[in-house]
PDB file of C-alpha atoms and ligand atoms in Angstrom:
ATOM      1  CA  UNK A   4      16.228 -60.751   5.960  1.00 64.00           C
ATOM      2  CA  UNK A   5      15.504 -61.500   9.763  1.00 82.00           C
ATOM      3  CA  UNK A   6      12.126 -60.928  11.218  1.00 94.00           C
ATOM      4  CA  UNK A   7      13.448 -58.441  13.658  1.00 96.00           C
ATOM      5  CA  UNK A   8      14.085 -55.962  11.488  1.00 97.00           C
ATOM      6  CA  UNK A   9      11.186 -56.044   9.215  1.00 96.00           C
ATOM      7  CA  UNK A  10       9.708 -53.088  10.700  1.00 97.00           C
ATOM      8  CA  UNK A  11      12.440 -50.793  10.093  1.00 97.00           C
ATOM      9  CA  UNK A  12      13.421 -51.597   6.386  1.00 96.00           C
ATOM     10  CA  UNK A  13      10.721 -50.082   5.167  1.00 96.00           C
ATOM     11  CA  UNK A  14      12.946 -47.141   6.497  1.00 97.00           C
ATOM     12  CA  UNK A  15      16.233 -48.049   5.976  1.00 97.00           C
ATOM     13  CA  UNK A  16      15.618 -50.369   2.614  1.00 96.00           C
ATOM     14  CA  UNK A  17      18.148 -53.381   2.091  1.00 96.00           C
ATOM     15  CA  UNK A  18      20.940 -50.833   1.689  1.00 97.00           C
ATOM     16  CA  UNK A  19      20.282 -49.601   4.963  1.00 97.00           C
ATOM     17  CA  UNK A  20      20.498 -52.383   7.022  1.00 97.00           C
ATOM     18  CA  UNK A  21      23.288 -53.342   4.668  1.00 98.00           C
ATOM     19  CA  UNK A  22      25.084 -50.696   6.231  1.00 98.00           C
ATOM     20  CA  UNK A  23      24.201 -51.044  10.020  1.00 98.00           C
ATOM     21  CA  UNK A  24      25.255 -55.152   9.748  1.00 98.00           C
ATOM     22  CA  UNK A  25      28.990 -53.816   8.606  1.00 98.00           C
ATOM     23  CA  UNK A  26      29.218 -50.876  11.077  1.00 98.00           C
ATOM     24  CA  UNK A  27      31.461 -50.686  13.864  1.00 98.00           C
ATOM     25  CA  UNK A  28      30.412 -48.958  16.694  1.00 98.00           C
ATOM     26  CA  UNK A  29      32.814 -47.247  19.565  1.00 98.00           C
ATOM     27  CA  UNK A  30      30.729 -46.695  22.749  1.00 98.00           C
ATOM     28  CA  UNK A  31      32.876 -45.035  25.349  1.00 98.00           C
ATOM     29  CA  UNK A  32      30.714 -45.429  28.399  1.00 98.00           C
ATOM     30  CA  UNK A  33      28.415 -48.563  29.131  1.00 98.00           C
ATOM     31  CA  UNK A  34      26.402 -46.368  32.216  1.00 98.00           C
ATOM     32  CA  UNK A  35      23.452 -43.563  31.895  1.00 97.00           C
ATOM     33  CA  UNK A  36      23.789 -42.543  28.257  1.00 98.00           C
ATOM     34  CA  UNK A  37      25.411 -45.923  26.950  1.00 98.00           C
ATOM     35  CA  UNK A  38      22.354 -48.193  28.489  1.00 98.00           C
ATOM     36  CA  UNK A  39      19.930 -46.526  25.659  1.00 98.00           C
ATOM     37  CA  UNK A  40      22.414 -45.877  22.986  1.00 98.00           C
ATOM     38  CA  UNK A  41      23.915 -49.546  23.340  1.00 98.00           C
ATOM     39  CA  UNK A  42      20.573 -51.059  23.450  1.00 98.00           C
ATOM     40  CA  UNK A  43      18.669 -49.176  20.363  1.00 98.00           C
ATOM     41  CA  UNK A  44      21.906 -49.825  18.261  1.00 98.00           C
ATOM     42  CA  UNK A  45      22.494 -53.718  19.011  1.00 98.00           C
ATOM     43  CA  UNK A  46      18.411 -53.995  18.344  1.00 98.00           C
ATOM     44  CA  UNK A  47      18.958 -51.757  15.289  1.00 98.00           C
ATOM     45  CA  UNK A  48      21.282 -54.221  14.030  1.00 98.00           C
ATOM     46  CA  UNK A  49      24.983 -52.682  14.572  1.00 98.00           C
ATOM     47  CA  UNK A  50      27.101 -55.474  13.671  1.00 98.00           C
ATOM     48  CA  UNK A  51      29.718 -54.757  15.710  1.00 98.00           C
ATOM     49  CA  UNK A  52      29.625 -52.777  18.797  1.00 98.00           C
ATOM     50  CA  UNK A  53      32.731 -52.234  21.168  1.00 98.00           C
ATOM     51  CA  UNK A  54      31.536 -51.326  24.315  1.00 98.00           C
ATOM     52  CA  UNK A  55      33.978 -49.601  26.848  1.00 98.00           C
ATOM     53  CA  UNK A  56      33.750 -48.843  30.833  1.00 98.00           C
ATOM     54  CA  UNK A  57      36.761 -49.218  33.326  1.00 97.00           C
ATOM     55  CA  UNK A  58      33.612 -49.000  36.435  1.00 97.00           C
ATOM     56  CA  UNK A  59      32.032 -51.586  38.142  1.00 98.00           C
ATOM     57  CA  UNK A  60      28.742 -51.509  38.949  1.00 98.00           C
ATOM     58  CA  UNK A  61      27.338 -49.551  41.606  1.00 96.00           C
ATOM     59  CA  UNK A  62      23.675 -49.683  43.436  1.00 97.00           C
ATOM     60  CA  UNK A  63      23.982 -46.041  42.629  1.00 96.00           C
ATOM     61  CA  UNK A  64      23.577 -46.584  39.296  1.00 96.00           C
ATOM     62  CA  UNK A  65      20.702 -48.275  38.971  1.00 97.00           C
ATOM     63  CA  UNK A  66      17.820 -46.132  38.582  1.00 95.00           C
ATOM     64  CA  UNK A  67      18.886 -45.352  35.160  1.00 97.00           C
ATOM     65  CA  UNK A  68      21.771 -47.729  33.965  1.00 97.00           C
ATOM     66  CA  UNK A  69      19.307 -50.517  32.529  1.00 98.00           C
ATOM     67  CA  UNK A  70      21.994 -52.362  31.035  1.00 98.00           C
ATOM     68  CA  UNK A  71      23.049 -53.368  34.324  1.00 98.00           C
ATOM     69  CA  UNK A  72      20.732 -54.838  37.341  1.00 98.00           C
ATOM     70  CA  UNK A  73      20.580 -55.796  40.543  1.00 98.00           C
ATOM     71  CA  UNK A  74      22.761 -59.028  40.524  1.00 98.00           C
ATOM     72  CA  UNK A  75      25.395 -57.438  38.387  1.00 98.00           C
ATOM     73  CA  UNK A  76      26.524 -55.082  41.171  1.00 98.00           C
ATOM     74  CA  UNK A  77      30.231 -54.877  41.634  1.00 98.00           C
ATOM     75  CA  UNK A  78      30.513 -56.615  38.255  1.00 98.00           C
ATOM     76  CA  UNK A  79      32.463 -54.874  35.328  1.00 98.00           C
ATOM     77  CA  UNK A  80      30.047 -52.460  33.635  1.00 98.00           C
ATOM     78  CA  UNK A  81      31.436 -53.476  30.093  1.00 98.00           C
ATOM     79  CA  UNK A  82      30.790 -57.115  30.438  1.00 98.00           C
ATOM     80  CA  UNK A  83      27.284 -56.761  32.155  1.00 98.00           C
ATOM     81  CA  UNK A  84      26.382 -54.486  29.505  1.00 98.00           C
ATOM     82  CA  UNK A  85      27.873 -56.701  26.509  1.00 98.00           C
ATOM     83  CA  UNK A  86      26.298 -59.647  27.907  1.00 98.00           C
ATOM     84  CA  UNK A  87      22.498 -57.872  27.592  1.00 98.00           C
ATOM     85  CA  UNK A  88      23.288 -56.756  24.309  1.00 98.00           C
ATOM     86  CA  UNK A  89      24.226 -60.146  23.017  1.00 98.00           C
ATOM     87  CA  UNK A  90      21.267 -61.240  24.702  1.00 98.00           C
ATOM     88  CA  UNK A  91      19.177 -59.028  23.109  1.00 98.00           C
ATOM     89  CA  UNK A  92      20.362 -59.776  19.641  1.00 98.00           C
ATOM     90  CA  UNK A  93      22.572 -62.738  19.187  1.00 98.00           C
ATOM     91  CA  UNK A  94      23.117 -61.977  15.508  1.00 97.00           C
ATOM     92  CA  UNK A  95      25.334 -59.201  16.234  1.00 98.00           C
ATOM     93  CA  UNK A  96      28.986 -59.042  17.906  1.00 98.00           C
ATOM     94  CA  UNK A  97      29.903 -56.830  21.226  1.00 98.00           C
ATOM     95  CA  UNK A  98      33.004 -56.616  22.467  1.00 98.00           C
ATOM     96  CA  UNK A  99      33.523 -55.449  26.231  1.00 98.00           C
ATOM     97  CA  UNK A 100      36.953 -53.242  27.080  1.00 98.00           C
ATOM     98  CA  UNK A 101      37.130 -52.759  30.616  1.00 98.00           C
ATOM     99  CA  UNK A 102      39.788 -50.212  30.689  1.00 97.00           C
ATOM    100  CA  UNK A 103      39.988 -46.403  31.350  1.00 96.00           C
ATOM    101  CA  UNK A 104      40.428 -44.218  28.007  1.00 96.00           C
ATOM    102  CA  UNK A 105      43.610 -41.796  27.944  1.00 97.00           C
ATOM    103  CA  UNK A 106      45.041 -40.464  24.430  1.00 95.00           C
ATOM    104  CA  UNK A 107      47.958 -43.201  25.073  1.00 97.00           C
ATOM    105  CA  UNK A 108      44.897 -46.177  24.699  1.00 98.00           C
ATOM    106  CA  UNK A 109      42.516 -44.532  22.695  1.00 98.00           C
ATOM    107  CA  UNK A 110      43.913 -45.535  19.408  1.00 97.00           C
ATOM    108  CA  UNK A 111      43.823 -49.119  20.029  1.00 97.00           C
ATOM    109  CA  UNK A 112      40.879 -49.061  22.606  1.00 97.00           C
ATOM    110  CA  UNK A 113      38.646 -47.757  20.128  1.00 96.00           C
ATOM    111  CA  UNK A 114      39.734 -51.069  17.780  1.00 90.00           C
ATOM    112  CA  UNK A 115      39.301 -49.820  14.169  1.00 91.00           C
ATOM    113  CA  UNK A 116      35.505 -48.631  14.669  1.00 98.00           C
ATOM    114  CA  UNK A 117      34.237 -46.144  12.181  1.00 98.00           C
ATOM    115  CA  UNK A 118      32.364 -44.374  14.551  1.00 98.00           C
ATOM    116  CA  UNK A 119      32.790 -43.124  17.892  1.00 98.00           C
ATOM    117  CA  UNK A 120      30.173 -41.882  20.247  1.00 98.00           C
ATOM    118  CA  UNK A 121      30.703 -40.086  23.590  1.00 98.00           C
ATOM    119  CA  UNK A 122      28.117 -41.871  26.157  1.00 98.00           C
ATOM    120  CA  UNK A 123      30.445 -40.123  28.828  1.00 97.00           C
ATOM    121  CA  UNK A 124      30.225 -38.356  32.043  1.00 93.00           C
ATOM    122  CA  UNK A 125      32.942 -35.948  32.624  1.00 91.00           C
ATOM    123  CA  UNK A 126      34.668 -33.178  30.189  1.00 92.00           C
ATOM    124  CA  UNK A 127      38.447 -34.665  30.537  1.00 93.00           C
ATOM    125  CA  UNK A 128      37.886 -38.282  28.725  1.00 96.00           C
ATOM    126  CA  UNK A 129      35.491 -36.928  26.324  1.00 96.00           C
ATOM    127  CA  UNK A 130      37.784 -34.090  25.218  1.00 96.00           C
ATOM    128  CA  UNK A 131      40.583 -37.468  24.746  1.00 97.00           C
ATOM    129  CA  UNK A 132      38.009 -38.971  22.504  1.00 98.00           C
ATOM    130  CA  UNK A 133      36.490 -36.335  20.480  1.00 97.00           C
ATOM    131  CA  UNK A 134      40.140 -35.483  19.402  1.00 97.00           C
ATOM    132  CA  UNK A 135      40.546 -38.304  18.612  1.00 98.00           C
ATOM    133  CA  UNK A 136      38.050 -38.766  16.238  1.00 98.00           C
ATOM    134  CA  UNK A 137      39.120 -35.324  14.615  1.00 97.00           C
ATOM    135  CA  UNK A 138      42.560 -36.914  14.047  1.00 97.00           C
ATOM    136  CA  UNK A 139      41.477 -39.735  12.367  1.00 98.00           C
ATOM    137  CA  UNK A 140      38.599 -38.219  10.574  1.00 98.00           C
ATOM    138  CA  UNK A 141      35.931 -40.109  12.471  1.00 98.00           C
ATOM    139  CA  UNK A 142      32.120 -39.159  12.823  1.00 98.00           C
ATOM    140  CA  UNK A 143      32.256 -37.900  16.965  1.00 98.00           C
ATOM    141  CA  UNK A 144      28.387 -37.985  18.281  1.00 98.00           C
ATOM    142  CA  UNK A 145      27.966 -35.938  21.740  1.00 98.00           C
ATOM    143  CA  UNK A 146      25.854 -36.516  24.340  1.00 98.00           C
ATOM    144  CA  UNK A 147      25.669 -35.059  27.805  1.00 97.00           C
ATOM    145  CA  UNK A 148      22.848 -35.594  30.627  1.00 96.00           C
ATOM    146  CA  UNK A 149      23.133 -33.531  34.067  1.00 94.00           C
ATOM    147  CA  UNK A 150      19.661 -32.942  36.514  1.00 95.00           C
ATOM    148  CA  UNK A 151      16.561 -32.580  34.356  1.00 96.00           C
ATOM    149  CA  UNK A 152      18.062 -31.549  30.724  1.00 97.00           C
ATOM    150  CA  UNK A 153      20.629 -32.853  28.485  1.00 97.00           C
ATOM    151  CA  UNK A 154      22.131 -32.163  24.894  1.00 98.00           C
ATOM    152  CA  UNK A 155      23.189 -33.976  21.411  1.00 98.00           C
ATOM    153  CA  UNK A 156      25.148 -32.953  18.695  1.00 98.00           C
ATOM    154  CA  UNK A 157      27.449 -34.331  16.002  1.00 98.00           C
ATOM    155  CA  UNK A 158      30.809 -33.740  14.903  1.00 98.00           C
ATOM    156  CA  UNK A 159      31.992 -34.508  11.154  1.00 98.00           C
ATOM    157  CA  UNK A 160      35.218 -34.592  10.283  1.00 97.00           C
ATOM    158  CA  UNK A 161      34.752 -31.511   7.716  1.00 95.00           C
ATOM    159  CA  UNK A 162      32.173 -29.904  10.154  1.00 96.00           C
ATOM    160  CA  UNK A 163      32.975 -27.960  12.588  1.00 97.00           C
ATOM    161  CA  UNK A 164      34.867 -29.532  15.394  1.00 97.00           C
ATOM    162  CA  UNK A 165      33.775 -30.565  19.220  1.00 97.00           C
ATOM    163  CA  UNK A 166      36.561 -27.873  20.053  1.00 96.00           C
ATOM    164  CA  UNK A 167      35.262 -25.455  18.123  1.00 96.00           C
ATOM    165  CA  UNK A 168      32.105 -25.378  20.532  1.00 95.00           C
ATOM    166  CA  UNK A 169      33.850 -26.278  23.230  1.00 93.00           C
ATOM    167  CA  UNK A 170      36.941 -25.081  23.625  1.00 87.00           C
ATOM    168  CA  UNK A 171      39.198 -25.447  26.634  1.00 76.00           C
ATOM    169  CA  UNK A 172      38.674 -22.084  27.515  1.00 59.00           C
ATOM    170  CA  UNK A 173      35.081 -21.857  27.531  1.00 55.00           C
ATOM    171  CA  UNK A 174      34.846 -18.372  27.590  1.00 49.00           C
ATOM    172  CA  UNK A 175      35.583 -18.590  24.220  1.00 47.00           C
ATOM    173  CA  UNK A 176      33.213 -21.086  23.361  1.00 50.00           C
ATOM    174  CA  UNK A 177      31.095 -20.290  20.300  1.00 50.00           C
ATOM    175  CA  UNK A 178      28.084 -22.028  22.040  1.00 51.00           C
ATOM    176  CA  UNK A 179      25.715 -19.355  24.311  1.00 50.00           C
ATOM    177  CA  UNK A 180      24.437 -22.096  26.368  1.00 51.00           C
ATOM    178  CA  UNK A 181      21.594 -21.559  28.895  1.00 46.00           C
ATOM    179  CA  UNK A 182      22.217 -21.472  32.699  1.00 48.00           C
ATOM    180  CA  UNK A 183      20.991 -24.351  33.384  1.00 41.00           C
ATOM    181  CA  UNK A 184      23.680 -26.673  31.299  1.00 43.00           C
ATOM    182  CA  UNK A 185      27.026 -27.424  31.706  1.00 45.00           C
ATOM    183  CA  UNK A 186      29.319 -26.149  28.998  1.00 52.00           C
ATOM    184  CA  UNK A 187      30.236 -29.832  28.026  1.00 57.00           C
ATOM    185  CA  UNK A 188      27.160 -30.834  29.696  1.00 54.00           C
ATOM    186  CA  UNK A 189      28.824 -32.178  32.342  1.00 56.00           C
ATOM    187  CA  UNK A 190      31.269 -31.200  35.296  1.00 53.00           C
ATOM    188  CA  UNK A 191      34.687 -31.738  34.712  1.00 52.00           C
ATOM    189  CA  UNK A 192      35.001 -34.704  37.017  1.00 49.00           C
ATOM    190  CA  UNK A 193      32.455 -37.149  36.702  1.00 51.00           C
ATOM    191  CA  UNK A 194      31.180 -36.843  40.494  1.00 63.00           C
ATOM    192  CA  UNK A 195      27.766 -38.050  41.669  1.00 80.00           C
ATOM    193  CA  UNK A 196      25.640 -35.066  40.445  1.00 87.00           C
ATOM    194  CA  UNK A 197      22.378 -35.430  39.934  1.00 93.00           C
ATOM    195  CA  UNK A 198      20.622 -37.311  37.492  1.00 94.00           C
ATOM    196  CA  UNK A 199      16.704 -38.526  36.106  1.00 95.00           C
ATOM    197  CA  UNK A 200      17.096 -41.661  34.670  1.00 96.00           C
ATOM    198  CA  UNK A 201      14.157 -40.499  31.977  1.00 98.00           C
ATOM    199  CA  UNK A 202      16.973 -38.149  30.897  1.00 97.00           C
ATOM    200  CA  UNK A 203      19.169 -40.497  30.025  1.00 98.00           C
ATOM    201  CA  UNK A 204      16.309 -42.173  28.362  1.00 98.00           C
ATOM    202  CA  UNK A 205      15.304 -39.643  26.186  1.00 98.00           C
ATOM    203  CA  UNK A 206      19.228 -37.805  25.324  1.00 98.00           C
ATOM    204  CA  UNK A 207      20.390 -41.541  24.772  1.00 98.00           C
ATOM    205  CA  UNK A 208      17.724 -42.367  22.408  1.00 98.00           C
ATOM    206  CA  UNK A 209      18.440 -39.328  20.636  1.00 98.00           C
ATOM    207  CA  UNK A 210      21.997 -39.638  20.222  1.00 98.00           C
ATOM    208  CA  UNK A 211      21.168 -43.474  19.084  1.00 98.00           C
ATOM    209  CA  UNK A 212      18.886 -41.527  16.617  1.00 98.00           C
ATOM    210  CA  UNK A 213      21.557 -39.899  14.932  1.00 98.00           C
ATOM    211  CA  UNK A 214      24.237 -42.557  14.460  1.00 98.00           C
ATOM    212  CA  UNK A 215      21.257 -44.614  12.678  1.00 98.00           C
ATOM    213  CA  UNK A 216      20.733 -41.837  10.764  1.00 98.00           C
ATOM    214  CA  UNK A 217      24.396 -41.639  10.285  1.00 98.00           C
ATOM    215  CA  UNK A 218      24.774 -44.953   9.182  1.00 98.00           C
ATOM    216  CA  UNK A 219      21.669 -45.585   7.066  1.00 98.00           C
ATOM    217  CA  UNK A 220      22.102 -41.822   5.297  1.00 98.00           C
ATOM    218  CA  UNK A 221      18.919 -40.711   6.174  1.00 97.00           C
ATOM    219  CA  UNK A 222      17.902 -36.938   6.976  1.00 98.00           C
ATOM    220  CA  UNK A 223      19.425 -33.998   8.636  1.00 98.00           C
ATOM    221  CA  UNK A 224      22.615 -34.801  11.259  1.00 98.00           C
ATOM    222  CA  UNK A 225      22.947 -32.457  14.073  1.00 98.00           C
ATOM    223  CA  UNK A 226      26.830 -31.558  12.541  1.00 98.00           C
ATOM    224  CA  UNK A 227      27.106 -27.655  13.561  1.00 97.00           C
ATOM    225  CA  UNK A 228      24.052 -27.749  15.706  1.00 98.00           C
ATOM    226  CA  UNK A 229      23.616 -28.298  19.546  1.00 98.00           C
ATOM    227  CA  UNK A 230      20.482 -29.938  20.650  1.00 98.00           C
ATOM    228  CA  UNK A 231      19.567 -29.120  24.239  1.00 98.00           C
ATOM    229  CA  UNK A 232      16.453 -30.476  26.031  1.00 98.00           C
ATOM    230  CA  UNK A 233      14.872 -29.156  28.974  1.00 97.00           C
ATOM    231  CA  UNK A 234      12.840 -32.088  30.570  1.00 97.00           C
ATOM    232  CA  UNK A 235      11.289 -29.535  32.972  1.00 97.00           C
ATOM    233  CA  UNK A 236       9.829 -27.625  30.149  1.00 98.00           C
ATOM    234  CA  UNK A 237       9.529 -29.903  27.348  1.00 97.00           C
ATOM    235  CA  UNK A 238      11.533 -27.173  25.231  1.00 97.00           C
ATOM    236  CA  UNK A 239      13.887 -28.426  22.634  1.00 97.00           C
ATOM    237  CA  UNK A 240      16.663 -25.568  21.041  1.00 98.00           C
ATOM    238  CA  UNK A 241      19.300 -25.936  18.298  1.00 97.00           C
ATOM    239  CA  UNK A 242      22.288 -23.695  18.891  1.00 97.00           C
ATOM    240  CA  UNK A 243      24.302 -23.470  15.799  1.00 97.00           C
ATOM    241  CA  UNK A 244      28.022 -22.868  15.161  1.00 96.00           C
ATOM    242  CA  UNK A 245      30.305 -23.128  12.507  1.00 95.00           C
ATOM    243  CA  UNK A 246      34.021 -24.031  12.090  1.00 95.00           C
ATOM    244  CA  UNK A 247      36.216 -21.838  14.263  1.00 93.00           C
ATOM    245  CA  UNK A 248      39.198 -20.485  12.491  1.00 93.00           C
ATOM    246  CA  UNK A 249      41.332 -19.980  15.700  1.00 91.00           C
ATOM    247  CA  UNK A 250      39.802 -23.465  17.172  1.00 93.00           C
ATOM    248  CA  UNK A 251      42.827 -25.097  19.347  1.00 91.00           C
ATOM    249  CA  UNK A 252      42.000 -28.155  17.472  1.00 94.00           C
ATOM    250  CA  UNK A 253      41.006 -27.529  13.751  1.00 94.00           C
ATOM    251  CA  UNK A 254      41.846 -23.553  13.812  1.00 90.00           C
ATOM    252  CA  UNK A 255      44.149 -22.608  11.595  1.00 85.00           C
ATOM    253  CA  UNK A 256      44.331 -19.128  12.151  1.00 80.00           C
ATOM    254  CA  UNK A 257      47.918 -19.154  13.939  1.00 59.00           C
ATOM    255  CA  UNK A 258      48.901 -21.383  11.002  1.00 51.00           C
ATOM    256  CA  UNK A 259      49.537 -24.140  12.915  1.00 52.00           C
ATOM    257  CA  UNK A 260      46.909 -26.983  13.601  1.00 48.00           C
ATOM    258  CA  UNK A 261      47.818 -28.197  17.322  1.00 45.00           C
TER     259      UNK A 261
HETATM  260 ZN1   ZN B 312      37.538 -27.101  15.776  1.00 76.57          ZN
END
């Protein structure tokens, strides 16, 4: 066992890190949210970590993408962020895909990874991915940032769906979610809308949280729960919802799974 882990396997045990050394790791977006979760998995130990982002790097983004800095502006955002992560931990293998995601890619994009996590920012490539991951019976982990709050959850594949909290229609949606956050957490095109990078921070962190959980099979996964922080307030809340019978996804109610 390598020093660098030492302080976790008192957590995790042999088995543990076992497991994170074989995982495969899909991170669809190398910006806000994939800076944190990128960086806590490759120092967790992730084995293998396939990091995608069709942008380039932007001044804009730096006051929370720490993946990327000053010198890589203009650069791909995949292979400035792969490079840090195989900086940080060399014993470890990340694989940069510059490319945009669209359900005609996503199958081979995504490379055989066991797990897939959303480190998106707008509603039309997540909802690609997270159906995705229900068709192939993938773990889906959500996160969304916008202004001063963000949310988490995780989708199993015999949990309730990410359709059956957010389903196209949102009027529908089995989620009551506050004012203050966007359905999907995010508008449905991934303008320039405001941002903290200390959200980021602390909604990336948490969605790293629960694929190391995930992996290691340790405590309670957020599967039929929606975390939602409010960085103004400090409040954390847990929406639940279950399995939606007439979900467009996983429904069956018109006896016929779209
Ligand atoms: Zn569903």
């Amino acid at each position: 066992m390598i020093p660098r882990y030492s302080r976790q396997m008192p957590l995790f045990g042999e088995s543990g890190q076992k497991a994170l050394s074989e995982a495969c790791v899909f991170i669809a977006g190398a910006g806000g949210l994939g800076s944190p979760v990128a960086t806590y998995l490759a120092a967790a130990g992730v084995g293998k970590i396939i990091l995608l982002d069709f942008d380039a790097v932007d001044e804009t983004n730096l006051n929370r993408q720490f993946l990327h800095h000053e010198k890589d502006i203009g650069r791909q955002k995949a292979v400035s962020g792969s490079e840090k992560l195989s900086s940080q931990n060399p014993h470890i293998t990340v694989l940069p895909v510059c490319e945009k995601l669209t359900d005609k890619n996503v199958s081979e994009l995504t490379g055989g990874a066991g797990i897939i996590v959303d480190a998106l920012d707008n509603d039309e490539t997540r909802r690609v991915l997270a159906k995705f991951a229900f068709n192939s019976r993938l773990p889906y982990f959500h996160a969304a940032v916008y202004g001063f709050s963000g949310q988490v959850s995780v989708f199993l594949p015999d949990g309730p769906c990410f359709f059956c909290a957010f389903p196209a229609d949102e009027s529908n949606s089995s989620c009551e979610l506050p004012e203050n956050v966007g359905k999907t957490g995010t508008p449905a095109k991934p303008e320039k809308f405001p941002i903290s990078g200390t959200v980021c921070g602390v909604i990336g962190s948490l969605e790293a949280n629960e694929v190391v959980k995930y992996i290691t099979k340790k405590g309670e996964l957020l599967s039929g729960k929606l975390l939602i922080w409010d960085g103004l307030t400090n409040s954390f809340d847990q929406i639940e919802f279950e399995k939606d019978d007439c979900c467009p996804v996983c429904g069956k109610c018109n006896g016929e799974n779209k």
